[in-house]
């Protein structure tokens, strides 16, 4: 009776609500770029397990999660099983998080469950972790917490002998956390970067979502990555993403795939600082392009960069020079030799020179540091001399990621970039840098030594210029006061780029041209024009 | 909070008095068992020289926070020093006495025990 009496509308509405069940809501964590790989943030009101080996950054992540939440106006509770609350407060100071102040403001509460070495404990009969749960609930209520971090689950197991009890109690606490309406991060240790998710084999079942932090040793360098293994019922980006932990910043994820999607492109041309080079490039470099200048040592890469900066400063732009090969004083002296006054440009606020040893930190850290410098200074041009110096700091993969990260960051901010790469051999050849990143850059300028009758000459060619016509000739250039003076194209010489220049008699050149029977006259005329100019 | 006092006053008695706190969660069967066990131990071995407080952490979570209690039931012996903790429902009497550093009453009149008193 009742069934028939029910209007059909409600029935369909009920069905609709079943199929249109709202997707799992995400909580924006506020941790830079973690939200990008997590596609919006961590699943709201759920528990996420952060698993990693010793030193993989779990505690920093757990604290950062809360600190970022407090910055967004969401209070948090930190449950520590490992370090004492005092130690955590002290250790996190270097990241710029004043936890004691947050506690005073009533935005953060600690539940200190770390073992007390002064008190001897005896187990006599069955027990549960009811007091712990009561304390967590109390703390959540006290600060009206929206976020809870538990660090770490493994340490609970080591405090008690009855593992089965601990397991059961952790399940109870995890489900209680959900009931409290908080988004929780639980950390757990694992013994191996690529082994089971966590040491006790149960941690991953306690949480809805699992993220893994890795800190792998590759070629004597540490490489941190973060991977979202599972997000129950919602989407995330797959695979490992490099991340770094920096003072005054905490966890910074480098989301490569996300960066590449948002690149812009413009048709505005800017000067490379050398009118002839601009002409070779078809009218200048594109505003948000990245140019790779490749050549052997001494071919004039730093000079090309100097010109680029000088050109920027002359046009009233701000320029940033990241120098990994020469000291500041050396750079300034060399620039003076070419007629560029770097010191004055700096005084005028047009230039900032950052000189550092490439080995000072890992590539991920460099990327973050450089990005911060760019954000602070806000330049229109960025030059990096040289990429090859950074090549050996990390693995090839890290290096590629660094270049991808930097290129996309530069383009995203509509900055013109110029990187240099050193080739190993004096004549021709290419470098690891070049072969790995040439596809990532928009333009490539090759600088080469050309041996001619007992003399080393320098040649320049624009190898690639994405989205533009450019001069295909290899031109000679000289270096002197005022920088680079472009000369004629090398005639009667072949094999410059291959590193084996060979002289051919003009008649051979003539014959080569005539082998192609289309527009022979045209080509010849053009070649002659070029020779005359 | 429940206070159970059974102290025979006097300087001597005060010095050797046991100040105990039992932390429990609500009125679970485990709570009941622990209280029963503790009462029996007090009657048998600590008669006349203990002060016991029972704290329900659900009602007083801050007390648990201050004492950094994780497990329930937890029995804490504040006095005489040193501070000792016994966790569990106290069904293992020998372990409880060991944890509290109490000698069973049968040996309390032995010279060893009396030498410890001052």
XYZ file of C-alpha atoms in Angstrom, chain A residues 82-403:
322
model
C 58.643 8.870 18.655
C 60.207 12.195 19.481
C 59.104 14.113 22.527
C 56.968 17.179 21.920
C 59.880 19.362 23.004
C 62.175 17.781 20.449
C 59.606 18.268 17.704
C 59.190 21.943 18.642
C 62.932 22.414 18.563
C 63.553 20.495 15.342
C 60.835 22.260 13.403
C 62.111 25.713 14.243
C 64.577 25.590 11.378
C 61.689 25.222 8.930
C 60.213 28.455 10.181
C 57.400 26.836 12.101
C 57.025 28.217 15.595
C 54.945 25.416 17.036
C 55.043 26.828 20.582
C 53.471 30.054 19.329
C 50.804 28.098 17.449
C 50.042 26.229 20.672
C 49.748 29.490 22.588
C 47.305 30.790 20.027
C 45.272 27.667 20.545
C 45.723 26.506 16.982
C 47.867 23.490 17.722
C 47.856 20.841 20.420
C 50.378 18.140 21.091
C 49.567 14.689 22.323
C 52.912 13.583 23.614
C 52.897 9.805 23.545
C 56.632 9.391 23.261
C 58.177 6.869 25.623
C 59.342 8.331 28.920
C 62.759 6.828 29.610
C 62.638 7.808 33.282
C 59.601 5.738 34.111
C 59.857 2.012 34.238
C 56.732 0.294 33.016
C 55.577 -3.207 33.829
C 52.810 -4.978 31.955
C 50.518 -6.960 34.233
C 47.475 -8.240 32.391
C 45.367 -7.109 29.471
C 45.037 -3.438 28.500
C 44.025 -1.192 25.632
C 44.951 2.272 24.372
C 41.763 3.895 25.635
C 43.683 6.679 27.352
C 45.458 7.586 24.130
C 42.193 7.789 22.254
C 40.691 9.914 25.019
C 43.662 12.265 24.858
C 43.450 12.606 21.076
C 39.726 13.296 21.293
C 40.346 15.816 24.052
C 43.026 17.626 22.037
C 40.879 17.690 18.887
C 38.003 19.156 20.887
C 40.216 21.657 22.656
C 41.596 23.350 19.520
C 38.648 22.451 17.245
C 41.122 20.612 15.055
C 40.510 19.910 11.391
C 43.779 18.070 10.902
C 45.609 15.425 12.881
C 49.116 14.076 12.337
C 50.269 10.872 13.995
C 54.015 10.234 13.982
C 54.661 7.358 13.839
C 52.621 4.181 14.009
C 55.675 1.931 14.139
C 56.774 3.508 17.388
C 53.515 2.422 19.052
C 54.336 -1.169 18.267
C 57.723 -0.870 19.888
C 56.240 0.530 23.112
C 54.083 -2.510 23.822
C 54.693 -6.210 23.685
C 51.200 -7.219 22.574
C 51.277 -6.525 18.819
C 47.808 -7.880 18.184
C 46.388 -5.472 20.746
C 48.269 -2.534 19.228
C 46.988 -3.438 15.776
C 43.406 -3.594 16.988
C 43.733 -0.350 18.906
C 45.242 1.479 15.951
C 42.275 0.400 13.858
C 39.989 1.721 16.563
C 41.839 5.051 16.732
C 41.872 5.402 12.942
C 38.143 4.879 12.717
C 37.592 7.209 15.663
C 39.575 9.896 13.807
C 37.136 9.637 10.923
C 34.294 10.065 13.366
C 35.860 13.266 14.671
C 35.633 14.879 11.238
C 39.351 15.420 10.840
C 41.713 14.723 7.973
C 44.563 12.696 9.342
C 48.075 11.889 8.265
C 49.682 8.834 9.845
C 53.321 8.073 9.310
C 54.918 4.641 9.272
C 58.437 3.349 8.798
C 59.504 0.942 6.180
C 62.796 -0.858 6.072
C 63.410 -0.667 2.366
C 62.663 1.949 -0.293
C 61.099 -0.621 -2.558
C 59.881 -3.329 -0.209
C 56.632 -3.783 1.714
C 54.664 -0.616 2.363
C 55.424 -0.572 6.064
C 57.364 -2.520 8.640
C 54.538 -4.157 10.546
C 52.565 -5.062 7.455
C 49.303 -3.709 8.807
C 49.756 0.032 8.723
C 48.538 0.348 5.150
C 45.238 -1.279 6.036
C 44.613 1.167 8.829
C 44.536 4.110 6.443
C 42.342 4.806 3.417
C 45.146 6.298 1.379
C 48.800 5.526 1.073
C 51.618 7.820 0.063
C 55.237 6.766 -0.054
C 58.280 8.916 0.559
C 61.543 7.615 -0.806
C 65.067 8.729 -0.180
C 67.085 6.594 -2.529
C 70.833 6.679 -2.814
C 71.847 6.907 -6.431
C 75.380 7.579 -7.536
C 76.330 8.868 -4.101
C 73.537 11.397 -4.066
C 70.218 11.300 -2.301
C 67.099 11.632 -4.345
C 63.793 12.180 -2.599
C 60.588 11.185 -4.283
C 56.966 11.096 -3.268
C 54.430 8.713 -4.697
C 50.716 8.444 -4.148
C 50.134 4.720 -4.071
C 46.418 4.780 -3.536
C 43.651 7.242 -2.877
C 40.504 5.340 -2.115
C 37.732 6.556 -4.346
C 39.487 9.490 -5.940
C 41.953 10.463 -8.546
C 45.613 11.412 -8.239
C 48.693 11.620 -10.389
C 50.666 8.430 -10.681
C 54.323 7.708 -10.308
C 57.165 9.144 -8.299
C 57.652 12.876 -8.117
C 60.859 14.409 -6.881
C 60.568 16.541 -3.788
C 62.884 18.339 -1.509
C 62.920 19.590 2.042
C 64.246 23.082 2.442
C 64.777 25.254 5.493
C 61.999 27.829 5.877
C 59.883 25.942 3.382
C 59.446 22.342 4.411
C 58.316 19.831 1.860
C 58.305 21.031 -1.725
C 57.107 18.659 -4.404
C 58.229 19.147 -7.984
C 55.264 18.143 -10.130
C 56.804 17.766 -13.559
C 53.840 16.560 -15.511
C 51.635 19.303 -14.163
C 54.110 22.010 -15.052
C 54.376 21.203 -18.709
C 50.690 21.523 -19.318
C 50.415 25.144 -18.351
C 53.070 26.667 -20.571
C 52.247 29.784 -22.463
C 53.589 30.966 -25.765
C 54.078 34.402 -27.182
C 55.237 35.909 -30.448
C 56.963 38.896 -28.912
C 60.611 39.085 -29.911
C 63.340 40.441 -27.720
C 66.937 41.242 -28.459
C 69.696 38.801 -27.661
C 71.914 41.817 -27.089
C 73.587 41.432 -30.447
C 71.886 42.860 -33.525
C 73.540 40.425 -35.907
C 72.624 37.458 -33.793
C 69.056 38.745 -33.618
C 69.026 38.849 -37.366
C 70.287 35.284 -37.589
C 67.484 34.253 -35.265
C 64.937 35.792 -37.578
C 64.463 38.976 -35.595
C 65.359 38.115 -32.034
C 64.522 35.565 -29.381
C 60.951 34.844 -28.371
C 59.814 36.394 -25.104
C 59.108 33.152 -23.256
C 61.605 30.911 -24.968
C 64.616 29.108 -23.634
C 67.806 29.164 -25.650
C 70.616 26.703 -25.261
C 74.079 27.951 -26.102
C 76.387 25.032 -26.653
C 80.082 25.007 -27.312
C 83.505 23.920 -26.153
C 85.334 25.756 -23.440
C 86.370 29.253 -24.523
C 84.124 29.484 -27.558
C 82.220 32.410 -26.116
C 79.281 30.980 -24.215
C 79.637 33.259 -21.232
C 80.043 36.126 -23.663
C 76.772 35.233 -25.364
C 75.180 35.243 -21.923
C 76.806 38.569 -21.102
C 75.408 40.086 -24.275
C 72.016 38.687 -23.453
C 72.088 40.327 -20.022
C 73.471 43.584 -21.345
C 70.725 43.629 -23.961
C 68.146 43.073 -21.254
C 69.479 45.793 -19.027
C 69.650 48.183 -21.991
C 65.990 47.496 -22.690
C 65.179 48.307 -19.077
C 64.584 44.727 -18.041
C 65.702 42.928 -14.921
C 68.175 40.105 -15.445
C 69.253 37.232 -13.269
C 72.549 35.449 -13.793
C 73.062 32.082 -12.163
C 76.754 31.329 -12.412
C 78.057 27.913 -11.483
C 81.447 28.081 -13.127
C 83.058 31.375 -12.352
C 83.244 33.523 -9.281
C 81.557 36.891 -9.141
C 84.800 38.798 -9.448
C 85.898 36.771 -12.445
C 82.590 37.351 -14.159
C 82.642 41.067 -13.555
C 86.240 41.337 -14.761
C 85.539 39.341 -17.921
C 82.442 41.379 -18.627
C 84.443 44.574 -18.287
C 86.785 43.187 -20.921
C 83.856 42.894 -23.306
C 82.645 46.341 -22.388
C 79.765 45.351 -20.106
C 79.543 47.021 -16.728
C 77.902 44.352 -14.588
C 78.563 46.212 -11.349
C 76.705 49.231 -12.558
C 73.850 47.079 -13.819
C 73.646 45.586 -10.348
C 73.647 48.990 -8.708
C 70.835 50.054 -11.000
C 68.862 47.025 -9.929
C 68.889 45.634 -13.445
C 71.042 42.627 -12.683
C 71.470 40.102 -9.932
C 74.361 37.678 -9.993
C 74.084 34.474 -7.987
C 77.340 32.544 -7.794
C 77.521 29.184 -6.098
C 79.251 25.865 -6.125
C 77.047 23.403 -7.999
C 77.782 20.659 -5.487
C 76.470 22.755 -2.630
C 73.102 21.048 -2.755
C 71.081 18.531 -4.729
C 69.396 19.393 -7.997
C 65.933 19.420 -6.472
C 67.178 21.943 -3.937
C 68.762 24.005 -6.681
C 65.510 24.082 -8.563
C 63.632 25.290 -5.517
C 66.316 27.840 -4.652
C 66.374 29.175 -8.207
C 62.596 29.360 -8.340
C 62.567 31.276 -5.072
C 65.228 33.673 -6.334
C 63.246 34.262 -9.519
C 60.065 34.853 -7.553
C 61.844 37.276 -5.210
C 63.703 39.243 -7.856
C 61.151 39.052 -10.656
C 63.504 39.188 -13.636
C 62.501 39.266 -17.303
C 65.637 37.385 -18.286
C 67.364 34.486 -16.642
C 70.721 33.101 -17.712
C 72.342 29.983 -16.338
C 76.038 29.386 -16.907
C 76.454 26.499 -17.216
C 74.089 23.581 -17.115
C 77.018 21.224 -17.581
C 78.332 22.215 -14.169
C 75.092 20.924 -12.662
C 75.080 17.792 -14.758
C 77.223 15.816 -12.338
C 75.471 16.907 -9.174
C 72.779 14.282 -9.491
C 71.647 11.441 -11.657
C 70.710 11.897 -15.274
C 67.054 11.595 -14.342
C 67.348 14.279 -11.682
C 69.157 16.467 -14.177
C 66.442 16.105 -16.767
C 63.824 16.854 -14.162
C 65.776 19.895 -13.098
C 65.906 21.218 -16.644
